[in-house]
PDB file of C-alpha atoms and ligand atoms in Angstrom:
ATOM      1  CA  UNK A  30     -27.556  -5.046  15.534  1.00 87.00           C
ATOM      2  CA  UNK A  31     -27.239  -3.031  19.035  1.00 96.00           C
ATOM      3  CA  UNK A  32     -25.659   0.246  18.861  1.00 98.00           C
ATOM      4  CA  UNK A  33     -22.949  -1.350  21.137  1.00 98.00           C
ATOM      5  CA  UNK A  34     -22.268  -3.967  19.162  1.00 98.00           C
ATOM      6  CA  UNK A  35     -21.805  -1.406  16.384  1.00 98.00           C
ATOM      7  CA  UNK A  36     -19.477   0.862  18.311  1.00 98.00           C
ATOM      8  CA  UNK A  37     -17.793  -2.859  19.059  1.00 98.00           C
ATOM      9  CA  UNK A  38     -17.023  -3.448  15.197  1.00 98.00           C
ATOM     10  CA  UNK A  39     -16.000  -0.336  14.169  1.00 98.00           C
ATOM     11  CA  UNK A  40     -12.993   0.196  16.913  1.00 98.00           C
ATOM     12  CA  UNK A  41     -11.771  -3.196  15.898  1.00 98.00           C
ATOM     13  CA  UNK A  42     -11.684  -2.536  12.381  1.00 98.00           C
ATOM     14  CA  UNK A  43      -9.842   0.597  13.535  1.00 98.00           C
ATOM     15  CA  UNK A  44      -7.538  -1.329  15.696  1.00 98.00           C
ATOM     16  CA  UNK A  45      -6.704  -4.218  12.967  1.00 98.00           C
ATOM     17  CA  UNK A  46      -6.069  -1.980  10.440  1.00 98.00           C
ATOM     18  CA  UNK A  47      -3.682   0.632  11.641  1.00 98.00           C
ATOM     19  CA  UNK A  48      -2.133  -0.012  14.480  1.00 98.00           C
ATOM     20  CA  UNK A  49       1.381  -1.135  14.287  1.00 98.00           C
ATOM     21  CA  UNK A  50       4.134  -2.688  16.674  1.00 98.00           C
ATOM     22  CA  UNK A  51       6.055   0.073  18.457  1.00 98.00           C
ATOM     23  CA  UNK A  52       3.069   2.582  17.649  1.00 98.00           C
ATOM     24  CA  UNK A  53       2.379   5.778  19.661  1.00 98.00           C
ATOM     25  CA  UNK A  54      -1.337   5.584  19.789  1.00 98.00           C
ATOM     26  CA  UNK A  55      -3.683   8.506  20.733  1.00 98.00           C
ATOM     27  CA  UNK A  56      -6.838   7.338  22.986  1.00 98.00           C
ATOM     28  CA  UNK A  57      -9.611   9.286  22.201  1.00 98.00           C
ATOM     29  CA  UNK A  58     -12.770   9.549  24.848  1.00 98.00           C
ATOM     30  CA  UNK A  59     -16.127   8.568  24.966  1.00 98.00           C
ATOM     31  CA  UNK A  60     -17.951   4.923  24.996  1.00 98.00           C
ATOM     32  CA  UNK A  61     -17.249   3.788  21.545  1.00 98.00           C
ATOM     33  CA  UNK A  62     -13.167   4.243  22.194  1.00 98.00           C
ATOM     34  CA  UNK A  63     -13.841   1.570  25.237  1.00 98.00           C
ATOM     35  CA  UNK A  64     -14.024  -1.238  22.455  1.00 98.00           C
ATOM     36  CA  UNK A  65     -11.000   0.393  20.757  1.00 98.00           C
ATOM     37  CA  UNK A  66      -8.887   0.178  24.178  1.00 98.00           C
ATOM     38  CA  UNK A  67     -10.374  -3.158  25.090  1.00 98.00           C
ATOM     39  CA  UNK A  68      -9.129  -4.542  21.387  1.00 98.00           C
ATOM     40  CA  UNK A  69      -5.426  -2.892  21.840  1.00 98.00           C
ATOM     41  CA  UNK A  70      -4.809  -4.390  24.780  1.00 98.00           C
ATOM     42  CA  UNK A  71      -5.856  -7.350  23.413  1.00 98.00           C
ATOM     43  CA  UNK A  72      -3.794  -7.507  20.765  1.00 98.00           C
ATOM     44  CA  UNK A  73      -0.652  -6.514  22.738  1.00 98.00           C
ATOM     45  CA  UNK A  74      -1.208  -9.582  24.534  1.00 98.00           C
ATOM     46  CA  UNK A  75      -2.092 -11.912  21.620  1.00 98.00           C
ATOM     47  CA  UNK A  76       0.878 -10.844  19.675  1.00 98.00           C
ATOM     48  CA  UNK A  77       3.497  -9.743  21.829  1.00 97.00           C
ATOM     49  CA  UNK A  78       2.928  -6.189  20.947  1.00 98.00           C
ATOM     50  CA  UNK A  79       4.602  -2.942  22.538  1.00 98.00           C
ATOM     51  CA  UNK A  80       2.942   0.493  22.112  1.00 98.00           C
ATOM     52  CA  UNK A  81       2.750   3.702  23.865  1.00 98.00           C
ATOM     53  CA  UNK A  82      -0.855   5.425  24.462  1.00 98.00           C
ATOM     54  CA  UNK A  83      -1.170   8.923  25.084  1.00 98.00           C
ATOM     55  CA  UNK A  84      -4.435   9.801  26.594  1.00 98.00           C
ATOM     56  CA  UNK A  85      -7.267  12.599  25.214  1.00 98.00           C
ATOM     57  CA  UNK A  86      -8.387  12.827  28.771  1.00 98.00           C
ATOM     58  CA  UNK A  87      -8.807  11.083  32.208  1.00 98.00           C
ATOM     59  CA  UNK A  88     -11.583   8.717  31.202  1.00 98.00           C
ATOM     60  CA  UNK A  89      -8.730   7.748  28.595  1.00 98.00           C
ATOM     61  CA  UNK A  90      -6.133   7.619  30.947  1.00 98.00           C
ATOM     62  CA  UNK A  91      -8.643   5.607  33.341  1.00 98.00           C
ATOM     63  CA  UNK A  92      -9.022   2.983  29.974  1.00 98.00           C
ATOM     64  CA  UNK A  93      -5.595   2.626  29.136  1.00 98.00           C
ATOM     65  CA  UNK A  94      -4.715   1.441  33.139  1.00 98.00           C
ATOM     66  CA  UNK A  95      -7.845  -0.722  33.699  1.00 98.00           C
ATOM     67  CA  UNK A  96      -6.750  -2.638  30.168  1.00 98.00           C
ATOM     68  CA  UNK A  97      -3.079  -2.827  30.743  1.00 97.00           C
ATOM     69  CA  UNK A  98      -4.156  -4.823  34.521  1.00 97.00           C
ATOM     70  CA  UNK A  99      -6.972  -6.601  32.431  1.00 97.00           C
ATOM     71  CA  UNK A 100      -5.030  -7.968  30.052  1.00 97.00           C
ATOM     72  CA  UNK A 101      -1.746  -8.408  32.212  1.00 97.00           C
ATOM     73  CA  UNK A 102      -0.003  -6.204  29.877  1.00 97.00           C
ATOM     74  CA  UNK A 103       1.700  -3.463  31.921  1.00 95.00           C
ATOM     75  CA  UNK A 104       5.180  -3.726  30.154  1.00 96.00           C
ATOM     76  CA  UNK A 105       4.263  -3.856  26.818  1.00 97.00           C
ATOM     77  CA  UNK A 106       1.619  -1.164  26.910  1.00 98.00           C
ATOM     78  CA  UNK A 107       2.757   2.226  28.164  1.00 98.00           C
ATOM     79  CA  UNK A 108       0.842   5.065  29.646  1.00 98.00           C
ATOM     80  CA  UNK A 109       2.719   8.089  28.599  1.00 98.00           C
ATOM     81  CA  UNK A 110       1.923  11.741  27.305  1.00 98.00           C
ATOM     82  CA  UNK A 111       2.999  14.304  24.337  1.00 98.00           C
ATOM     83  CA  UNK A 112       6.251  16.030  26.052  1.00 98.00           C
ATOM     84  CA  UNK A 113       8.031  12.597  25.476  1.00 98.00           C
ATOM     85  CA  UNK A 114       6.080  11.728  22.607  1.00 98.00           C
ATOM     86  CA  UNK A 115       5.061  14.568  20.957  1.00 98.00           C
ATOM     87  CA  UNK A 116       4.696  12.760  17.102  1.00 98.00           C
ATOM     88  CA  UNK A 117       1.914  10.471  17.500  1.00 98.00           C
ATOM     89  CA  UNK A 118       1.613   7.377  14.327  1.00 98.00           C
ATOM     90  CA  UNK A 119      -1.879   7.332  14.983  1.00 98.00           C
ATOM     91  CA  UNK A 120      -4.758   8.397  16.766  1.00 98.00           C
ATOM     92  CA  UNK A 121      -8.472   6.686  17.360  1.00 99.00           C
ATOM     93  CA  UNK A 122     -11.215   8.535  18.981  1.00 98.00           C
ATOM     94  CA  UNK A 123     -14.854   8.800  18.451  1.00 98.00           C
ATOM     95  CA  UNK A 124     -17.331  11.586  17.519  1.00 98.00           C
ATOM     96  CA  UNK A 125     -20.995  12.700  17.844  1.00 98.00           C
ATOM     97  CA  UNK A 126     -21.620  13.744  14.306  1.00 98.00           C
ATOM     98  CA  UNK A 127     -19.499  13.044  10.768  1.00 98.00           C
ATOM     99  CA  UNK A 128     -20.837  15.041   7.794  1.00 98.00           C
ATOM    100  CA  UNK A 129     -19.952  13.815   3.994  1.00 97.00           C
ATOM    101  CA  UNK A 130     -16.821  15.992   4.157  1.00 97.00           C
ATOM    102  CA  UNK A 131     -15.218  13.863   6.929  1.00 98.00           C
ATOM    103  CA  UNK A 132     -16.210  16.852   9.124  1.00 98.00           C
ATOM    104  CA  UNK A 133     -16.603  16.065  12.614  1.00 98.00           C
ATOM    105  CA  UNK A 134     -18.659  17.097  15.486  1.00 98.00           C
ATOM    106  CA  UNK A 135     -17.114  16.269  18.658  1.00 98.00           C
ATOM    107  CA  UNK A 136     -17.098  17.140  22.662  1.00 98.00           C
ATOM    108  CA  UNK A 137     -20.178  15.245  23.515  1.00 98.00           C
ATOM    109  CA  UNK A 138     -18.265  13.696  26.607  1.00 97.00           C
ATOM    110  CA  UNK A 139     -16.550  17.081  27.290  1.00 98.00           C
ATOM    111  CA  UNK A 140     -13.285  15.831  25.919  1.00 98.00           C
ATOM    112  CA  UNK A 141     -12.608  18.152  22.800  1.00 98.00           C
ATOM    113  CA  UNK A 142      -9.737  20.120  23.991  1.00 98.00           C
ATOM    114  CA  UNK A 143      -6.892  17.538  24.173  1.00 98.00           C
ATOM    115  CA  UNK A 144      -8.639  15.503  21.694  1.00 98.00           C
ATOM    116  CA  UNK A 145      -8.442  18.123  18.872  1.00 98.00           C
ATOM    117  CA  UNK A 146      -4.729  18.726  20.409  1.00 98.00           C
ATOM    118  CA  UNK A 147      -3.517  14.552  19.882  1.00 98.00           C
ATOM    119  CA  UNK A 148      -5.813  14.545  16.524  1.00 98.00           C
ATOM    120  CA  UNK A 149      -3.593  17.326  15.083  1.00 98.00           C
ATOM    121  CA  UNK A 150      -0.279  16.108  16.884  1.00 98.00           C
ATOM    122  CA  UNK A 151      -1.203  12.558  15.065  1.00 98.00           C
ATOM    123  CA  UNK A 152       0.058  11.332  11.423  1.00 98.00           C
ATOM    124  CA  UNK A 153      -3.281   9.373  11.157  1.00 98.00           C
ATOM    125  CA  UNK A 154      -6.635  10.599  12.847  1.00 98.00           C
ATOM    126  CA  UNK A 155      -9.060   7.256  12.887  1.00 99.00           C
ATOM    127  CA  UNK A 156     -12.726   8.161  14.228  1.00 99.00           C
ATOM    128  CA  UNK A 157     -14.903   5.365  14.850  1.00 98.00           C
ATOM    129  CA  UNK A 158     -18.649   5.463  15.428  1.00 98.00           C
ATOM    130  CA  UNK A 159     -21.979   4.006  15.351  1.00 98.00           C
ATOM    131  CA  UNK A 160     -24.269   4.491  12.553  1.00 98.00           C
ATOM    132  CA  UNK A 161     -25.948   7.351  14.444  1.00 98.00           C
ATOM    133  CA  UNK A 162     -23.293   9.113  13.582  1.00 98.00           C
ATOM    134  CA  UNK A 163     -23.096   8.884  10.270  1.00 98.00           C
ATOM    135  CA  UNK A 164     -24.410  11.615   8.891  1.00 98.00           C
ATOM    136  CA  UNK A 165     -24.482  14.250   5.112  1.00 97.00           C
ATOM    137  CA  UNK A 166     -24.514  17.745   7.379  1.00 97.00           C
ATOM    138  CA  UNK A 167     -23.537  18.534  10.098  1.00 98.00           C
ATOM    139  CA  UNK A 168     -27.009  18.650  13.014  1.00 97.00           C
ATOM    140  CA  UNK A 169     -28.655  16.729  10.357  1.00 97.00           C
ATOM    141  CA  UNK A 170     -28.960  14.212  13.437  1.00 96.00           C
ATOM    142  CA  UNK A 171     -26.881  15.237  16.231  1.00 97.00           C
ATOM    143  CA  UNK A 172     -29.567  17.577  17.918  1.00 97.00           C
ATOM    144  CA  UNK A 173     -26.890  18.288  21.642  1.00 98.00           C
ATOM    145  CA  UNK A 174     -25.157  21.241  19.818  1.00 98.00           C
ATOM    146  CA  UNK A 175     -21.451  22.121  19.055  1.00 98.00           C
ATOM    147  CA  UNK A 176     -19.371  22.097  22.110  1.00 98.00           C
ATOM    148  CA  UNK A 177     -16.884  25.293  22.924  1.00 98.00           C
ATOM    149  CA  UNK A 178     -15.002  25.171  25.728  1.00 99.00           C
ATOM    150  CA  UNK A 179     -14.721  28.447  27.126  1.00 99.00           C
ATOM    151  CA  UNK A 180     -12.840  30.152  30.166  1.00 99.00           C
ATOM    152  CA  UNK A 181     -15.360  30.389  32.717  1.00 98.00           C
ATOM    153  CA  UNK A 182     -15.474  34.067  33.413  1.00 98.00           C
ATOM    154  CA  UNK A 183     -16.532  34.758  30.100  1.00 98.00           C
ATOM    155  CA  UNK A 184     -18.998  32.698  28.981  1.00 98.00           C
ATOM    156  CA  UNK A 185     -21.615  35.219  29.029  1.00 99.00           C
ATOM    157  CA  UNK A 186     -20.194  37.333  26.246  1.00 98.00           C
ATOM    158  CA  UNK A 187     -18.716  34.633  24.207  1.00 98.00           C
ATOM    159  CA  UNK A 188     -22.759  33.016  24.407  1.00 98.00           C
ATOM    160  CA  UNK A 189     -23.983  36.496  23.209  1.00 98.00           C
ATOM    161  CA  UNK A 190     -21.591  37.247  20.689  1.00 98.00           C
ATOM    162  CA  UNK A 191     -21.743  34.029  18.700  1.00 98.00           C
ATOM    163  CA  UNK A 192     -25.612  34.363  19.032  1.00 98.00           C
ATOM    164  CA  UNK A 193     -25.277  37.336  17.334  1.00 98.00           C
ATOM    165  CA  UNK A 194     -23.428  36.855  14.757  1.00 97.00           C
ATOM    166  CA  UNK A 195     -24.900  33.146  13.970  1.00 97.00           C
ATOM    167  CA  UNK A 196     -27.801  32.906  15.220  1.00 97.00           C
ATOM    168  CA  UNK A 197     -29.038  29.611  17.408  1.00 97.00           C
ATOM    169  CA  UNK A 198     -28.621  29.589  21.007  1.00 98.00           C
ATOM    170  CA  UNK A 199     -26.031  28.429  23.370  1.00 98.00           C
ATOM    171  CA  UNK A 200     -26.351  26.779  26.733  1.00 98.00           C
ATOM    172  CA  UNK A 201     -24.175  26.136  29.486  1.00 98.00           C
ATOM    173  CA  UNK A 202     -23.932  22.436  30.109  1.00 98.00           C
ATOM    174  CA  UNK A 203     -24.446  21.280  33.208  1.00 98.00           C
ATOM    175  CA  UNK A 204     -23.306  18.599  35.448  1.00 98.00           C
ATOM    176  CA  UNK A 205     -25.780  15.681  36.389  1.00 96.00           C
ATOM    177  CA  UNK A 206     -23.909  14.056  39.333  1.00 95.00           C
ATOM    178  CA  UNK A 207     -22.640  17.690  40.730  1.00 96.00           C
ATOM    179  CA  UNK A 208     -24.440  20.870  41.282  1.00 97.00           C
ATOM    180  CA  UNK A 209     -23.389  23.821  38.236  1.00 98.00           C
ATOM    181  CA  UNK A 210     -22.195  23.591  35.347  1.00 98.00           C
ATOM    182  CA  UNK A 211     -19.672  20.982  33.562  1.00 98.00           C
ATOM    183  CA  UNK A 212     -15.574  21.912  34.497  1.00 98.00           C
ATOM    184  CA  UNK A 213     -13.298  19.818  31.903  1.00 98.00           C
ATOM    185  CA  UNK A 214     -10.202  18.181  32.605  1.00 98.00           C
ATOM    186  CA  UNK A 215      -8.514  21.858  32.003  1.00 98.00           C
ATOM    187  CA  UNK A 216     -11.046  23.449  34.308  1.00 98.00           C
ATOM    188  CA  UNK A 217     -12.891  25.010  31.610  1.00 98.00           C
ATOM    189  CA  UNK A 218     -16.799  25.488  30.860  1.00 98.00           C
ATOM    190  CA  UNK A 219     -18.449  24.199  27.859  1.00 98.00           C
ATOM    191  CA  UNK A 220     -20.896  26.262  25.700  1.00 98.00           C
ATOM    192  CA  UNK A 221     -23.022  23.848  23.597  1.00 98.00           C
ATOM    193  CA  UNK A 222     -24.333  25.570  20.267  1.00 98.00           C
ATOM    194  CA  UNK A 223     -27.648  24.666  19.308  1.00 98.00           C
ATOM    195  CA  UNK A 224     -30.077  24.903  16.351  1.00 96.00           C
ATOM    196  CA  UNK A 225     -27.419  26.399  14.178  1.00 96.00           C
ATOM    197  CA  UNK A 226     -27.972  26.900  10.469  1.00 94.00           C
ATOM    198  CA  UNK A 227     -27.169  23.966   8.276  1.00 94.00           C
ATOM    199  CA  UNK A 228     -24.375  23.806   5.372  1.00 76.00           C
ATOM    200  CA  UNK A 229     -22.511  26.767   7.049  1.00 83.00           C
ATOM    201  CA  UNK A 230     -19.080  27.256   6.165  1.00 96.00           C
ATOM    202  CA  UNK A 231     -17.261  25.380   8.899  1.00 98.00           C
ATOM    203  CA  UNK A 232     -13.859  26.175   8.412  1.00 97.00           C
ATOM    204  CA  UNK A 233     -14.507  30.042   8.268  1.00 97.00           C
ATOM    205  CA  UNK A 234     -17.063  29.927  11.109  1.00 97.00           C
ATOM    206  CA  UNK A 235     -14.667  27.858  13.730  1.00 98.00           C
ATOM    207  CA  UNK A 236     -11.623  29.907  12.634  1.00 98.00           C
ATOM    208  CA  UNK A 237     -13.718  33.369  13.720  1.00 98.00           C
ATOM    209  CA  UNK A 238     -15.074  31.832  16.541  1.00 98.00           C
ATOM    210  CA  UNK A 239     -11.704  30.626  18.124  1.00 98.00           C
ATOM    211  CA  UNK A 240     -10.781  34.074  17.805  1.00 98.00           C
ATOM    212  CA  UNK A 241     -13.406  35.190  20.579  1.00 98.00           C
ATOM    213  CA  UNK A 242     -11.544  36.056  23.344  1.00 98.00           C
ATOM    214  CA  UNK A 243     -12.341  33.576  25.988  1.00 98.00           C
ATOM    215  CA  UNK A 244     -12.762  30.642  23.401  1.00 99.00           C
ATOM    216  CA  UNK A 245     -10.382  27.669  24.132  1.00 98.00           C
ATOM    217  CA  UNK A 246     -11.343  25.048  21.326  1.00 98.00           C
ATOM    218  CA  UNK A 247     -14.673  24.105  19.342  1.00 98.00           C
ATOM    219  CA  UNK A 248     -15.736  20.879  19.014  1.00 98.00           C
ATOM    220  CA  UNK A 249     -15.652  21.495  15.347  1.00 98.00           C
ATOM    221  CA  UNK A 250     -13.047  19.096  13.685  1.00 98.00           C
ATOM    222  CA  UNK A 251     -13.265  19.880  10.086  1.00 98.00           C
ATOM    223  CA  UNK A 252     -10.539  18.796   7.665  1.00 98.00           C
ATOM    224  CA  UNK A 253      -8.398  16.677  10.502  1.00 98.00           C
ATOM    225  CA  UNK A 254      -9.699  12.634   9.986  1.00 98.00           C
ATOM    226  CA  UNK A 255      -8.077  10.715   7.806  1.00 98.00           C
ATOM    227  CA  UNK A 256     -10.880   8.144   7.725  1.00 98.00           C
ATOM    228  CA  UNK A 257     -14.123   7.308   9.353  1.00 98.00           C
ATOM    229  CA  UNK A 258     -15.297   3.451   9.884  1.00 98.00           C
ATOM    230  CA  UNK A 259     -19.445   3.105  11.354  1.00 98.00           C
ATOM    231  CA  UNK A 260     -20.390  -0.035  12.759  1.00 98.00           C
ATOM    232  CA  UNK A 261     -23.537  -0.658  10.637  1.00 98.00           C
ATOM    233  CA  UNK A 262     -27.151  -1.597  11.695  1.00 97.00           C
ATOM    234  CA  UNK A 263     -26.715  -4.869   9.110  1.00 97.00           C
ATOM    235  CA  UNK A 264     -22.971  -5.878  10.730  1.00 97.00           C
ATOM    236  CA  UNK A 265     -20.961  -4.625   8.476  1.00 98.00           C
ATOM    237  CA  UNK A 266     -18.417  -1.572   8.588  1.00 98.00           C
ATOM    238  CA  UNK A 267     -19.086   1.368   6.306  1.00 98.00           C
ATOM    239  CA  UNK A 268     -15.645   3.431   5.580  1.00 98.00           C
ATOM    240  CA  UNK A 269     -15.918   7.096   4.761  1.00 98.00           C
ATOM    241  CA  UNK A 270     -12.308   8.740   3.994  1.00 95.00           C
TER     242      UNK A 270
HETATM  243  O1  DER B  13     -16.503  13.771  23.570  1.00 57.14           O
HETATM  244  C1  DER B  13     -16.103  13.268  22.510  1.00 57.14           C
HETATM  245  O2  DER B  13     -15.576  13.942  21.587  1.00 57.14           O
HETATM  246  C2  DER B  13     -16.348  11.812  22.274  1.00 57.14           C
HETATM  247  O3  DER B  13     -15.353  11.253  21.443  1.00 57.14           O
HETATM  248  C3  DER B  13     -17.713  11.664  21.631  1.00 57.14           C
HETATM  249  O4  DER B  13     -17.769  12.524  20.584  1.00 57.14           O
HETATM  250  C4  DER B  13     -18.022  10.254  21.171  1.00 57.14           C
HETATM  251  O5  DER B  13     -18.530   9.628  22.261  1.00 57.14           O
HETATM  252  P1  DER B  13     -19.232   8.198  22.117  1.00 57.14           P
HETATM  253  O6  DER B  13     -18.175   7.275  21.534  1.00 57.14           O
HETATM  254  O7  DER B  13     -19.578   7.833  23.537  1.00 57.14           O
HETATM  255  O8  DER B  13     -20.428   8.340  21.229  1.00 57.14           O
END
């Protein structure tokens, strides 16, 4: 089983299961929501669905415009955002890391701060993964860090003061296709938080560091899914909830 064909399985498990005619839906980001997006749009067509997506980012809002051309779609699929749809029935997005708690690691793709905003403005909070991401703790295998967006000018004493006071190290992330550093959709640098102690109290430790001045958001989602599904190396779909 290829770890695309396992991000395939689990967003269309997602998709079958919860979503509903007349659904606002909250797009997560990454590669594994592409299946999820893909699916929607092709159930909107197959049964003469109508839902409203609200994207968790650009990519997202990139998705949810390539399917709703794809699958001829565009007035039964809206594009639309949280100041006319602020209650969302249910959103689906992906992650880098799920501990046995259903706590999540997420920001890989840069995306965390409007995706931790539509996860808490949703009634149901779906993430869908590959088995890589299946995990008991939290950096048991994700080894890129925990994402923090940050205001740029202070990213220098946020870095220090969390090393401080947890240990590990954190690195500015950097673009690849651009010189400097990554700048999110809100303009924002990301701090990624590396070789952090294991079994730490999560909830505590993201509730002191979003009080750092300068912090934005962690990509720390602990106690916000509702339920996991991981597309398995065998073919089948594991649910964690
Ligand atoms: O950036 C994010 O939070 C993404 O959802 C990421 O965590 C999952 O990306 P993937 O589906 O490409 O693995």
């Amino acid at each position: 089983m290829s770890v695309e064909t396992a991000k395939k399985i689990a967003a269309y498990k997602a998709v079958d299961t919860y979503v509903k005619n007349r659904h606002v839906i909250g797009i997560g980001s990454g590669s594994t929501v592409v299946y999820a997006v893909e699916r929607l749009a092709e159930r909107v067509q197959n049964e003469n669905l109508n839902i409203i997506c609200i994207p968790t980012s650009f990519q997202a809002k990139q998705l949810i415009v390539a399917n709703k051309s794809r699958f001829q779609v565009e007035n039964e699929m809206h594009l639309s955002d949280l100041e006319n749809h602020p209650e969302i029935d249910v959103c689906i997005d992906g992650a880098d890391e799920v501990d046995c708690h259903l706590n999540l690691i997420k920001g890989g793709g840069g995306c965390l701060l409007q995706e931790k905003i539509i996860a808490s403005c949703s009634k149901q909070f779906i993430v869908i993964a590959d088995y890589r991401k299946n995990s008991s703790y939290l950096g048991e295998q994700y080894k890129n860090g925990i994402p923090i967006e940050v205001i740029p000018m202070a990213f220098v004493p946020i870095k220090n003061r969390i090393e401080k006071r947890f240990g590990g190290k954190l690195e500015l992330r950097m673009a690849i296709a651009k010189a400097g550093p990554v700048v999110t959709d809100n303009g924002n640098f990301i701090l990624d938080w590396i070789n952090f102690k294991h079994n730490l109290k999560w909830e505590d430790i993201n509730r002191e560091i979003k009080m750092i001045p300068g912090v934005v958001e962690t990509g720390l989602f602990i106690k916000m899914a509702t339920k996991a599904y991981f597309g398995m190396q065998d073919g089948s779909v594991k649910e964690q909830d």
